[in-house]
Structures are given as structure tokens and as C-alpha cells.
Coordinates of C-alpha atoms and ligand atoms in Angstrom, one line a residue:
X1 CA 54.5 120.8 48.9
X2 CA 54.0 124.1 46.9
X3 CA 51.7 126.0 47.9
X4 CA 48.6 127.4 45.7
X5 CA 48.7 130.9 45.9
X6 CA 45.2 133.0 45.6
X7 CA 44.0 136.5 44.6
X8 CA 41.4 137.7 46.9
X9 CA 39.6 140.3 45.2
X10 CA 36.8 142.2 47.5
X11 CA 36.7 142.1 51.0
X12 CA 33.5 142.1 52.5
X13 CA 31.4 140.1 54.0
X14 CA 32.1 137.1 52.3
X15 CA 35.7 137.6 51.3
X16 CA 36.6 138.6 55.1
X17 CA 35.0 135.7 56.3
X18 CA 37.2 133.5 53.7
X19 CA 40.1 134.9 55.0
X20 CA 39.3 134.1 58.4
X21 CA 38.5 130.6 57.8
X22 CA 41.9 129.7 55.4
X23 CA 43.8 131.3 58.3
X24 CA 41.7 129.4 61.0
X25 CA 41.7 126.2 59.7
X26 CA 44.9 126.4 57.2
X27 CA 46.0 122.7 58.1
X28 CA 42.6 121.1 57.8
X29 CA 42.4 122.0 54.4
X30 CA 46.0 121.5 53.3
X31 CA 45.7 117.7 54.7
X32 CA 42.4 117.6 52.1
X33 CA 43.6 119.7 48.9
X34 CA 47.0 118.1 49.1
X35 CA 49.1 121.7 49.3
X36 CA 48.5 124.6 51.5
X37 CA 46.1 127.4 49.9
X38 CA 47.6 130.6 50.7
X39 CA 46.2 134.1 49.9
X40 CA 49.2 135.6 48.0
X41 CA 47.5 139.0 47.2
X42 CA 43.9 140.7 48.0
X43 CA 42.5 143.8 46.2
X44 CA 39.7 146.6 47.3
X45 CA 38.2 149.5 47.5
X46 CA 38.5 149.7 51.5
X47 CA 41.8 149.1 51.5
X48 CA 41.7 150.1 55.5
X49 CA 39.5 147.4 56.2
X50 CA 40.9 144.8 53.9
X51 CA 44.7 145.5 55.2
X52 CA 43.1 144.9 59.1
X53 CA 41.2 141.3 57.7
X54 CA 43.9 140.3 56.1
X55 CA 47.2 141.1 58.2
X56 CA 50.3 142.6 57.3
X57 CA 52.0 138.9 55.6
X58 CA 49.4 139.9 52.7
X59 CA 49.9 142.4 50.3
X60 CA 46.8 144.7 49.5
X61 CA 46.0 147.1 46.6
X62 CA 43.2 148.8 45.4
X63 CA 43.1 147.6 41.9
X64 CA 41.8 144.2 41.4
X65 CA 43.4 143.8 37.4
X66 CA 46.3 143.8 39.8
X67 CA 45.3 140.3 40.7
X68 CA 44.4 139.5 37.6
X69 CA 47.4 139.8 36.0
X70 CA 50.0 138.8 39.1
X71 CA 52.7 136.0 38.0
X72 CA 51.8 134.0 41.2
X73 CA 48.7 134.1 41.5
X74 CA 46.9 130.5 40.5
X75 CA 43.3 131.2 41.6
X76 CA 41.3 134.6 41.4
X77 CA 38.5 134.7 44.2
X78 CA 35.8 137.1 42.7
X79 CA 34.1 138.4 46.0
X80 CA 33.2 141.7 45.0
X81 CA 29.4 141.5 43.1
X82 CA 28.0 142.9 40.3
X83 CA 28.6 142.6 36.6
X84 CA 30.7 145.5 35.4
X85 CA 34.2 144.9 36.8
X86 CA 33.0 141.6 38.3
X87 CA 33.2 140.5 35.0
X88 CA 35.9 142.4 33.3
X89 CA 38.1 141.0 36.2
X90 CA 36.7 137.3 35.7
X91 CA 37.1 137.4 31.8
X92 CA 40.7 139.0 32.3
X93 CA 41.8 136.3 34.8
X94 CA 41.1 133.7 32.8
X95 CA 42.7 135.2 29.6
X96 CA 45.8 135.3 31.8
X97 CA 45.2 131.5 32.2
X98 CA 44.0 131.6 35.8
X99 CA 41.2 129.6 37.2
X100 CA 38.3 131.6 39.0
X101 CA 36.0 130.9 42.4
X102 CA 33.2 133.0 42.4
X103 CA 30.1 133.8 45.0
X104 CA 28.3 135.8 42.0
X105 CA 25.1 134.7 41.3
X106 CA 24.2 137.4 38.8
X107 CA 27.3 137.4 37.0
X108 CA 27.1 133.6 36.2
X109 CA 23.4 133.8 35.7
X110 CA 23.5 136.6 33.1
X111 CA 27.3 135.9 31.4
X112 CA 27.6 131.8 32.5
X113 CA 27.4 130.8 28.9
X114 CA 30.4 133.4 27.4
X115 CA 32.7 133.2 30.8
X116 CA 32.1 129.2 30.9
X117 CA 32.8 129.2 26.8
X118 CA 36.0 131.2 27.2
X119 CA 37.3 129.2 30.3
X120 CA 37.3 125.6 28.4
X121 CA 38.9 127.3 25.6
X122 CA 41.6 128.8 28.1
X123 CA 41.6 125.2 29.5
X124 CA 40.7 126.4 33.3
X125 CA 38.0 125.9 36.0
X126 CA 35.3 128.6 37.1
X127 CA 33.8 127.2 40.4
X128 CA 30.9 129.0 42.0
X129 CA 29.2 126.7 44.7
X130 CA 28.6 129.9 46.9
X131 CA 26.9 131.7 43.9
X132 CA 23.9 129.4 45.1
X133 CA 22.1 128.7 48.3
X134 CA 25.6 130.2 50.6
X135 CA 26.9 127.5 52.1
X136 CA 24.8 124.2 51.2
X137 CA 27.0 122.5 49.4
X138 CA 24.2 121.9 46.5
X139 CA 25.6 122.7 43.0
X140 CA 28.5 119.8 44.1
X141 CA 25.5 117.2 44.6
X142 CA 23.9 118.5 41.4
X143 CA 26.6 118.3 39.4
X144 CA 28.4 115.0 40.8
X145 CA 26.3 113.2 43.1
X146 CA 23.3 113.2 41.1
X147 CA 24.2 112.5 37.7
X148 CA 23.0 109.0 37.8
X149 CA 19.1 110.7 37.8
X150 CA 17.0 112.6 35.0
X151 CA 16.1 115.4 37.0
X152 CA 12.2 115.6 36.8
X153 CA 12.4 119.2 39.2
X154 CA 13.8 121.8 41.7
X155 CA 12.4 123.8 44.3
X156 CA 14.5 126.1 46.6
X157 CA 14.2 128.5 48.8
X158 CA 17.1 130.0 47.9
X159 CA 17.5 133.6 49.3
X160 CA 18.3 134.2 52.6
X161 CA 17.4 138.0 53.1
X162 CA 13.3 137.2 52.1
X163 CA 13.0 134.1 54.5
X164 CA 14.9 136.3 57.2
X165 CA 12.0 138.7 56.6
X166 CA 9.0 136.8 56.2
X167 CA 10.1 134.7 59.4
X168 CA 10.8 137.9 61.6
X169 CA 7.3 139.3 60.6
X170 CA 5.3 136.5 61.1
X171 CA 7.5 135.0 64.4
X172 CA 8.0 138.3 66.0
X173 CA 5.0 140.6 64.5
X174 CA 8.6 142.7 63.1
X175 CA 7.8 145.4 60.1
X176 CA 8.8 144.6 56.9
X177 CA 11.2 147.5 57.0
X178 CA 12.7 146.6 60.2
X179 CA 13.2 143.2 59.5
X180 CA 15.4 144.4 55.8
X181 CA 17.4 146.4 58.2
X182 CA 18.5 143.4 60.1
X183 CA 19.2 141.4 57.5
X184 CA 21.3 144.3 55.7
X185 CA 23.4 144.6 59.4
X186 CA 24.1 141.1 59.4
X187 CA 25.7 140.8 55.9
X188 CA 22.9 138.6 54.2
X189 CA 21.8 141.3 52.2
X190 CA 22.6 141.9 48.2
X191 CA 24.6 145.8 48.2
X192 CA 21.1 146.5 46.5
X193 CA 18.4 144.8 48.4
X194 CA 15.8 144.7 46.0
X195 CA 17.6 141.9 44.2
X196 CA 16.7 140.1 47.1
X197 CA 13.4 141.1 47.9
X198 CA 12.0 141.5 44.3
X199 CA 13.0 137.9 43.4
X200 CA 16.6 138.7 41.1
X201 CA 18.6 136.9 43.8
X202 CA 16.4 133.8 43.9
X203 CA 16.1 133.9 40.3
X204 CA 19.8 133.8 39.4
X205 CA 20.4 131.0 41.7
X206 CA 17.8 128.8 40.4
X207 CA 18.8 129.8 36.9
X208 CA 21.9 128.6 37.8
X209 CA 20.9 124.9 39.2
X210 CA 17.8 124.9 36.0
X211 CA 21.2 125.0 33.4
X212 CA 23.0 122.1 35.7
X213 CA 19.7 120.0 36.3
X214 CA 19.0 119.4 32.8
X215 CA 22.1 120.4 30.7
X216 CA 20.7 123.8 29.4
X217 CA 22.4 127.0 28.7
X218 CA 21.9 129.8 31.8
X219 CA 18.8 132.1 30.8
X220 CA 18.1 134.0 33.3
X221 CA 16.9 136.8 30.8
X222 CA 13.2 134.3 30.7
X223 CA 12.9 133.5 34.3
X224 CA 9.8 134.6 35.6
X225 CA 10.2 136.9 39.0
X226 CA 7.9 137.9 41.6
X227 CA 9.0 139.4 44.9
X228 CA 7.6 139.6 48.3
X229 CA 7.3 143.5 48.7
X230 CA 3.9 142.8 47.6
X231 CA 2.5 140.5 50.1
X232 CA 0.0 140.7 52.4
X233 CA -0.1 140.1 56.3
X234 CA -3.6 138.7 54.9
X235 CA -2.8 135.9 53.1
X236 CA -0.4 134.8 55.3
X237 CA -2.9 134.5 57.6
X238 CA -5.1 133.0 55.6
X239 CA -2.6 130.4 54.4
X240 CA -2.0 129.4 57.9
X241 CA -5.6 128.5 58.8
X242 CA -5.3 126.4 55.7
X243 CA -2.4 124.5 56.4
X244 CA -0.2 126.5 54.2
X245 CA 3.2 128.8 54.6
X246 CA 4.0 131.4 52.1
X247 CA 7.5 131.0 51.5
X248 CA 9.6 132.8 48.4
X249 CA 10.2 129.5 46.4
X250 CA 12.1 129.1 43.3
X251 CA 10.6 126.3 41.1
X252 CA 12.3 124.5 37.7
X253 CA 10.7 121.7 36.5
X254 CA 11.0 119.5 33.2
X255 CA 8.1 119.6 31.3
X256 CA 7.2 117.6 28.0
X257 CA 7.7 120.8 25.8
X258 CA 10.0 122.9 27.9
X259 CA 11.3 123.9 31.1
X260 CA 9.3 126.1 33.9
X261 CA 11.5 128.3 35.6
X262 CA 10.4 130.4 38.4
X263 CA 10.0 132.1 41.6
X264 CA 7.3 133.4 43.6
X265 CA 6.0 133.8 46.6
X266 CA 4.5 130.1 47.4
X267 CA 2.0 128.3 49.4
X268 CA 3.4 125.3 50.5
X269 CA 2.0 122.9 53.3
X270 CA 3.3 123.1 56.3
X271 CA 4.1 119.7 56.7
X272 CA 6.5 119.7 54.5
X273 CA 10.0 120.0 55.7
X274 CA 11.1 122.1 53.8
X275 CA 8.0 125.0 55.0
X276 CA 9.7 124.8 58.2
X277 CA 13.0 126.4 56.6
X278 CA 12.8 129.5 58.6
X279 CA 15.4 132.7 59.3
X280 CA 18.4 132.7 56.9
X281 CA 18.2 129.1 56.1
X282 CA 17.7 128.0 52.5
X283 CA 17.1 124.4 51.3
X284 CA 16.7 123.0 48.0
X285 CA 14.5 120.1 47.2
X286 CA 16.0 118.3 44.0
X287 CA 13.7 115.4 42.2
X288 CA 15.3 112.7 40.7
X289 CA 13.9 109.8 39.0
X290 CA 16.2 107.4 40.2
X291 CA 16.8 108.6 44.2
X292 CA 13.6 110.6 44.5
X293 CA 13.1 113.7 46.5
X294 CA 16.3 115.0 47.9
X295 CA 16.7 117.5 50.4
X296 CA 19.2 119.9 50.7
X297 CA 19.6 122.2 54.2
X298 CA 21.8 125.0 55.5
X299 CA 22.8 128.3 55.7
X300 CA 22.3 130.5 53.1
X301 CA 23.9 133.6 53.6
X302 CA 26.3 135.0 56.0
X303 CA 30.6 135.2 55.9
X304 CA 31.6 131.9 57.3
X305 CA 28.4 130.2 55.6
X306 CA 29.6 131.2 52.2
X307 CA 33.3 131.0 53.1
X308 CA 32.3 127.9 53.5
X309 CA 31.6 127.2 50.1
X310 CA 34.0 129.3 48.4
X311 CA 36.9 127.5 50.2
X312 CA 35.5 124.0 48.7
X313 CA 35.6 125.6 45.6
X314 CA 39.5 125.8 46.4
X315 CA 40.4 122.8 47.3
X316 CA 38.4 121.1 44.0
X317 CA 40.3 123.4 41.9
X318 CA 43.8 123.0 43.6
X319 CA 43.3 119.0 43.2
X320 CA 42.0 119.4 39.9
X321 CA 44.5 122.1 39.0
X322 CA 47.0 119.6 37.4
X323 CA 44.2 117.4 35.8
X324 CA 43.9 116.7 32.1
X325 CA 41.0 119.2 31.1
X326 CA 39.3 117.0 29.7
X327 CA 38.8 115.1 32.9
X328 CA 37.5 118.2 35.0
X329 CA 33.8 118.0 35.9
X330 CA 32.0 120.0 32.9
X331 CA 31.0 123.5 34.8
X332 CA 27.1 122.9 33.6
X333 CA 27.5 119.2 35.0
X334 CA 26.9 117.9 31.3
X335 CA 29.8 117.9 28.4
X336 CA 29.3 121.3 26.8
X337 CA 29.0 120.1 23.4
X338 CA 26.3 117.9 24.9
X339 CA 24.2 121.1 26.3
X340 CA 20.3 120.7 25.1
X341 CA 18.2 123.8 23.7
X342 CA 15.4 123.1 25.4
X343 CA 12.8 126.3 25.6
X344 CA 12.4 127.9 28.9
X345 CA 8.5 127.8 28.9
X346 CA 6.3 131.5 29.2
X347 CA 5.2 132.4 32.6
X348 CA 1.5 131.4 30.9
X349 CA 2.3 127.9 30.3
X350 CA 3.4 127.0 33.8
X351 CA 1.4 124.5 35.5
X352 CA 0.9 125.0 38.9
X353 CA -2.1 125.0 41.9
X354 CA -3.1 128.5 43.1
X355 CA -4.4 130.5 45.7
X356 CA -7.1 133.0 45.2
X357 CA -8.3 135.8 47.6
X358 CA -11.2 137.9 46.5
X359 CA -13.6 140.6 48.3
X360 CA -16.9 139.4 47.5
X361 CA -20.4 141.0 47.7
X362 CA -21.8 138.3 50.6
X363 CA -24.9 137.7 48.8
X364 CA -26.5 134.1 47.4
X365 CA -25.2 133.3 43.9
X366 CA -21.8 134.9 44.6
X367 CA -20.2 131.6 45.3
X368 CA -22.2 130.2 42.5
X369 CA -21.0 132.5 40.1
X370 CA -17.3 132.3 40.9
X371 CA -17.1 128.6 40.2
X372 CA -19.0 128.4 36.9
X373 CA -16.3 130.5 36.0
X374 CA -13.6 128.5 37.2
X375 CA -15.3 125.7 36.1
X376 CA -15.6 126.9 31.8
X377 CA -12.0 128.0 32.5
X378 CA -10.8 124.0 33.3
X379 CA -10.0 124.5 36.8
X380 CA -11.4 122.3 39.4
X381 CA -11.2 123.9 43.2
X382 CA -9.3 121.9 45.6
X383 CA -10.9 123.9 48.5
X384 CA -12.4 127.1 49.9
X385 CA -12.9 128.9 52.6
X386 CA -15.0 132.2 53.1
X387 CA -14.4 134.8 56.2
X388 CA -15.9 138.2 57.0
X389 CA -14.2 140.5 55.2
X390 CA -11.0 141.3 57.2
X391 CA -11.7 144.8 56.6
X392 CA -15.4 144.1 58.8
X393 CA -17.1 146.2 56.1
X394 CA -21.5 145.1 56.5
X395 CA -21.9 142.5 53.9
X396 CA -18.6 141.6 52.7
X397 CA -16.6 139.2 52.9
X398 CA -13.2 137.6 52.0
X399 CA -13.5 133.8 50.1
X400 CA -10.4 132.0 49.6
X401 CA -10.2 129.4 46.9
X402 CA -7.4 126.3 46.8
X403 CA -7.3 125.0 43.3
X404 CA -6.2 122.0 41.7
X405 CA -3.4 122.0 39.0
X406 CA -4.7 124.8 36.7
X407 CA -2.5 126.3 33.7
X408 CA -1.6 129.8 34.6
X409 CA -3.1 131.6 31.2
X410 CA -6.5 129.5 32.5
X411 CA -6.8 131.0 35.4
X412 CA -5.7 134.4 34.2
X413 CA -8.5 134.5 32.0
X414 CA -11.0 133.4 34.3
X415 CA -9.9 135.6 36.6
X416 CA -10.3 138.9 34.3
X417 CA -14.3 137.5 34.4
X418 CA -13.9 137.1 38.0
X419 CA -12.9 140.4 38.5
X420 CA -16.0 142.2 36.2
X421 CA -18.6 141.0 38.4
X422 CA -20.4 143.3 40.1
X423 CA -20.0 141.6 43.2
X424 CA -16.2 141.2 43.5
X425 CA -14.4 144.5 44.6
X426 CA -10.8 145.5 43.5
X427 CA -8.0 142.5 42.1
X428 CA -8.5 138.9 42.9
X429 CA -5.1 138.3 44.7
X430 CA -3.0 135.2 43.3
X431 CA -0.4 133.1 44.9
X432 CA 0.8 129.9 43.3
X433 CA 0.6 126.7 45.2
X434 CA 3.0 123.5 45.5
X435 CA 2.4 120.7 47.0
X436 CA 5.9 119.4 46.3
X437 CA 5.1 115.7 46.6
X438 CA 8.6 113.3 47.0
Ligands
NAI1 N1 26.8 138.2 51.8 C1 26.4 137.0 51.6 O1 25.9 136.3 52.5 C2 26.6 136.3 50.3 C3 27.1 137.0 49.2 N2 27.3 136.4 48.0 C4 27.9 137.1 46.9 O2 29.3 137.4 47.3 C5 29.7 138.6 46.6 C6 30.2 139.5 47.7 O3 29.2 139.8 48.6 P1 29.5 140.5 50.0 O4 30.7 140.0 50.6 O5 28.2 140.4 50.8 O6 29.6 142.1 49.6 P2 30.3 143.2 50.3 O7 29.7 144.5 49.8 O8 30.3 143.0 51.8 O9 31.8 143.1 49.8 C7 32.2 143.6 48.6 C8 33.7 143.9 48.6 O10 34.1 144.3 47.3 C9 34.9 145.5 47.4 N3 34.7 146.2 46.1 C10 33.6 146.6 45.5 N4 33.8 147.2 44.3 C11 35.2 147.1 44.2 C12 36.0 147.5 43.1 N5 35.6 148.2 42.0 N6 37.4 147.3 43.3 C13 37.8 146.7 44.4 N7 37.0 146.3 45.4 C14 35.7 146.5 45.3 C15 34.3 146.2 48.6 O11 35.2 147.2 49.1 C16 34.1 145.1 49.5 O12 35.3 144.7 50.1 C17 28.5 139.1 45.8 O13 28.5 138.6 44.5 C18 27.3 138.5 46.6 O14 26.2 138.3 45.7 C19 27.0 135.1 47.8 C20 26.5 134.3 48.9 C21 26.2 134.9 50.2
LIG2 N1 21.6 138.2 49.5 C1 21.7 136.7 49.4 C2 23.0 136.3 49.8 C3 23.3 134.9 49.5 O1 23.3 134.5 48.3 C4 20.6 136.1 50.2 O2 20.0 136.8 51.0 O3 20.4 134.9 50.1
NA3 NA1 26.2 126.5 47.7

């Protein structure tokens, strides 16, 4: 049988580690795609590096529009990030009629709508299971094995790099700084790491699986962002004597007049399953109305991981390659003319529990004070907990509230009133709070 011949562009990380795994286990997946997938051609910048991956049978140049435009090549592998010739080379592979596999998160999360508009017009696939959560196989059970179910809402933790970090601080007392560095030497880092600490990263992904859970355009342009540069040692702490783990959690949920979409750092109880994902594991937790609450587990950065995933991508497209069009799985899981404008809701409508940390004056009336407020504001504490200050100042101390479900503009407001009174010190610190209940 004819092979399918690919265009490796970028090798790196995850485009090294593809390599490795076509040539490793080359039969296996001949025996499931029906026809051996062969790299025909691979471009980059370290042409050095990417002649020594990918052996002398495979011909190497620096310019990736090479690739693009090659006679034989049927599938263009996009391994190389950004959006800039990321996207030039995507958009110029499928004017040449080729389909695309992708790991880019940002590039479908900012262009999806205009690279997934030209690509049915051009009558080809764009595949991108390894743009989310590396190598859990989660946009395929989104997109196929879910459709029976109205999605009701998602919440991942879906960047590798952050839970790295947060687990290597708290499990081995590591710096944050120290613990970045790790993750950057073993390839689960973005080229700029801020993506992946300040929240982009997460964000695109669960931009990504918002647009296929409930047949919305990508708009990653109103996803609400919040990194974990800013957390404290404190509340982790703090979290843990309540039952709680702060994790970095991306949550998308339906909502009568919109859709949330957000990530954050997040207290979640740590009996949950999913507050146990540690390291560089991600999971996603998808509800359905029909099957419930699904879990989703595995590695979510790394070569192989994502090789894992890109080569999947593969074989679907070299099956589907001959397919009627029309019979392809949509790329946003729902028919495109069948795509819903639902809003993305403001960061202030979310609806959500929260965590609040203040520095209180330890005085009688203090407490009193601090839930009238709540209280006029609509929000009903779940639970609290007050500590000597942690800085052991004479007469302070630290109270931690738990609410209930509060709306986020609520609590913002009675926080501002919170924070005038002439016994609270400095900002009220705020995490969000899910108890993600099946
Ligand atoms: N590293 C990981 O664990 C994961 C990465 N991804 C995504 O996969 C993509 C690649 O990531 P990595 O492999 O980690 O990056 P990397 O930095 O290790 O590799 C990028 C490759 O692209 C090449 N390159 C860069 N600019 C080029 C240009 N203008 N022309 C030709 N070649 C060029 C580089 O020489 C290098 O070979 C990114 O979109 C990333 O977000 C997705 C999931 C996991
Ligand atoms: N930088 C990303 C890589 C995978 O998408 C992460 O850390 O999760
Ligand atoms: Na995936």
C-alpha cells in the first residue's frame, strides 16, 4: 500500500519525539491507519539537530514553505509554536490542498475560526489533539465519544509546567524559580514561560475544548486569565488545613445566558481525584448530562506524551484522507453551519465559591463586621477559620473565609467595603473555589 508521506516542520521537543515514535513503532501504526506514514521531508531552524533526529533517509531544509509547497507531501506537521510563521505555514499548506496536524494551542485558539473556515473550503482536515492536555487523548472523546451528551461543564488542569511547579514546591519545599527551571530542562515548558505560568497556555486549551463542548466559535480574546506567579506559600497552607489543594484549573461551564470561561488558581477538595493530579499530569473533567462526570488522565507535556497525540492525529487523517468531506468529523465537533453565538460571559458574572484571606485587627466586632458585609452583599459563608497572623505581629491575625456560591461582581463589591475598614490591613486575598461535584 502507498505510503502517506509527511512534512515535519520544527524539530524540537515534540517534533523529535514524533520522529522517534513513527520510526519506533512504524508497523504498529501501519497495521491501524491502513498505509505506512512516512516522514518524506522535515524543515528547521537547527538544521544540525534536526538532520541527527531525523537520519540521513530524510531530507532536511531550513525553510518550512518548503514543506508547504512539496508535490509529495500529504500531511504538514506544525511543530514549531507561535503565530507568525506557525500560521503563514498552516494557511499556505492548506491553500496547497494539504491537510495539517498541529500541537499549537495558541494558534488554534486565536486563528481556529479563519484556519478551520479556509480548510472546509479547501475540503481538508486540521487535527490538533496534542494542542490540548499533551497526550490525553481528550478533544477525540469531546468531539466523538461524547456527542450523545449536552455538555453542562469542563474543568481541567490543563498545563503541565504550573502543576510541575506547584507540586515540586509544596512536595519538595523547591523555589518557585527552581522548580520553572526544571520544567524548562525537561521540555514541558512554552519557548516563553509566562504563557504557562500566567494562565495563556491553560487558557488556549480550554478555549479550545469550550468551542468543541458546546459548538461555539474559539474566543480566546474573552477568556478570563489568572496565573500562579502570584500565589502565596500562605494560602496553600491554609487551603490544606481546610481540606483544599490549590491547583491552576481551567473552568467552562454552560450557563442560562452564556458561557463561563476561565482559569485560575483553584481550591479544590482534596478528595477529589482530580486534586490528586500532581507533577506534569493534567486531567480534564467533562460533565455530561447523559454519562455524568467524566474523567480524563495523563500526561500532559513531554516529547513522547505529545508525540503520542500528534501521531493519532495521523492515522485519523490518513484513514479519513480519501473520505467524502462531508463525512469527516466537523473540526469544532458540531456541523459548522450549525456553530451557536452564544456570549462568553464577563469575568463579573461568573458564579463560583471563593476563598478569602484577610489580616484582621484581632479585636471583638471584627468578625461581626466582616459578615454583615458579606451578608448585604448576598453571600452566605460556607466556613471560616481564624489563625494568628502568620506574620506573629501582637494582635493580629489571619481569618479565612469559605463561601458559598457567590457571583463574582458580589463579592468584589463587598470586598472593596471589606477592605476600608479600619481593622483590615492591606488587600483581602481571593481565590475561587470548586467543589466540582459529578
Ligand atoms: N513541549 C511540550 O510538551 C508540548 C508542546 N506543545 C506545542 O508544540 C509546539 C512545539 O513545541 P516544542 O517542541 O516544545 O518546541 P521546541 O522549541 O522544542 O521546538 C520548536 C522547533 O521549531 C523550530 N523552529 C522555530 N522557528 C522556526 C522557523 N521559523 N523555521 C523553522 N523551524 C523553526 C526550532 O528549531 C525547533 O526545532 C508548540 O506549539 C507547543 O506549544 C504542545 C503540547 C506539549
Ligand atoms: N507548556 C505546556 C506544554 C503542553 O501543552 C504545558 O506545560 O502544559
Ligand atoms: Na490531547
Amino acid at each position: 500500500m502507498k505510503a502517506i508521506h509527511v512534512g515535519l516542520c520544527g524539530v524540537g521537543t515534540v517534533g523529535g519525539g514524533t520522529a522517534a515514535v513513527l520510526k519506533r513503532n512504524a508497523e504498529e501504526i501501519a497495521r491501524r491507519a491502513g498505509r505506512p506514514i512516512v516522514i518524506k521531508i522535515a524543515a528547521s531552524r537547527d538544521l544540525e539537530r534536526a538532520r541527527t533526529v531525523c537520519g540521513p533517509d530524510i531530507e532536511v531544509v531550513a525553510d518550512v514553505m518548503t514543506v508547504a509547497d512539496h508535490p509529495d507531501v500529504d500531511i504538514v506537521v506544525e511543530l514549531i509554536g507561535g503565530t507568525t510563521i506557525a500560521k503563514d505555514l498552516v494557511l499556505r499548506a492548506i491553500e496547497n490542498g494539504k491537510h495539517v496536524v498541529t500541537a499549537n494551542k495558541k494558534l488554534i485558539a486565536e486563528y481556529g475560526n479563519e484556519i478551520f473556515a479556509r480548510a472546509q473550503e479547501k475540503g481538508v482536515m486540521v487535527s490538533f489533539e496534542a494542542a490540548v492536555a499533551g497526550g490525553i487523548p481528550v478533544i477525540k472523546a469531546l468531539r466523538e465519544g461524547l456527542t450523545a451528551n449536552r455538555i453542562e461543564w469542563i474543568a481541567g488542569i490543563i498545563n503541565g509546567t504550573s502543576n510541575f511547579i506547584l507540586t515540586e514546591m509544596r512536595d519538595k519545599g523547591m523555589s518557585f524559580a527552581a522548580a520553572l527551571a526544571d520544567a524548562q530542562r525537561l521540555g514541558y515548558a512554552e519557548a516563553d514561560p509566562t504563557f504557562d505560568i500566567e494562565g495563556h497556555d491553560a487558557a488556549h486549551k480550554l478555549t479550545i475544548m469550550s468551542a468543541i463542548a458546546f459548538g461555539i466559535p474559539v474566543q480566546f480574546e474573552k477568556a478570563y486569565l489568572e496565573g500562579i506567579s502570584k500565589l502565596d506559600a500562605l494560602d496553600i497552607k491554609y487551603a490544606s488545613e481546610l481540606g483544599y489543594r490549590i491547583k491552576l484549573l481551567g473552568v467552562t461551564r454552560r450557563r442560562e445566558n452564556g458561557i463561563e470561561l476561565r482559569v485560575a488558581p483553584t481550591l479544590i477538595p482534596h478528595k477529589r481525584l482530580i486534586a490528586n493530579v500532581d507533577g506534569v499530569m493534567n486531567a480534564v473533567l467533562v460533565k455530561g448530562d447523559a454519562v455524568g462526570a467524566t474523567l480524563y488522565y495523563g500526561p500532559g507535556a513531554g516529547a513522547e506524551p505529545t508525540a503520542s497525540a500528534v501521531i493519532a492525529d495521523l492515522v485519523d487523517v490518513t484513514r479519513l484522507a480519501t473520505a467524502d468531506p462531508e463525512n469527516r468529523v466537523p473540526h469544532l465537533a458540531f456541523q459548522p453551519s450549525a456553530i451557536a453565538n452564544l456570549p462568553i460571559l464577563p469575568i463579573d458574572d461568573v458564579e463560583t465559591c471563593y476563598y478569602l484571606r484577610m489580616d484582621a485587627n484581632d479585636k471583638p466586632g471584627v468578625l461581626a463586621d466582616v459578615t454583615r458585609i458579606l451578608a448585604e452583599a448576598n453571600i452566605s459563608v460556607d466556613s471560616m477559620l481564624q489563625k494568628p497572623a502568620a506574620e506573629q505581629v501582637d494582635g493580629r491575625a489571619d481569618i479565612i473565609i469559605l463561601t458559598h456560591l457567590a457571583v463574582e461582581r458580589h463579592v468584589n463589591e463587598a470586598l472593596a467595603r471589606i477592605e476600608a475598614l479600619d481593622s483590615i490591613t492591606g488587600h483581602v486575598v481571593k481565590l475561587r473555589l470548586e467543589h466540582l461535584h459529578g
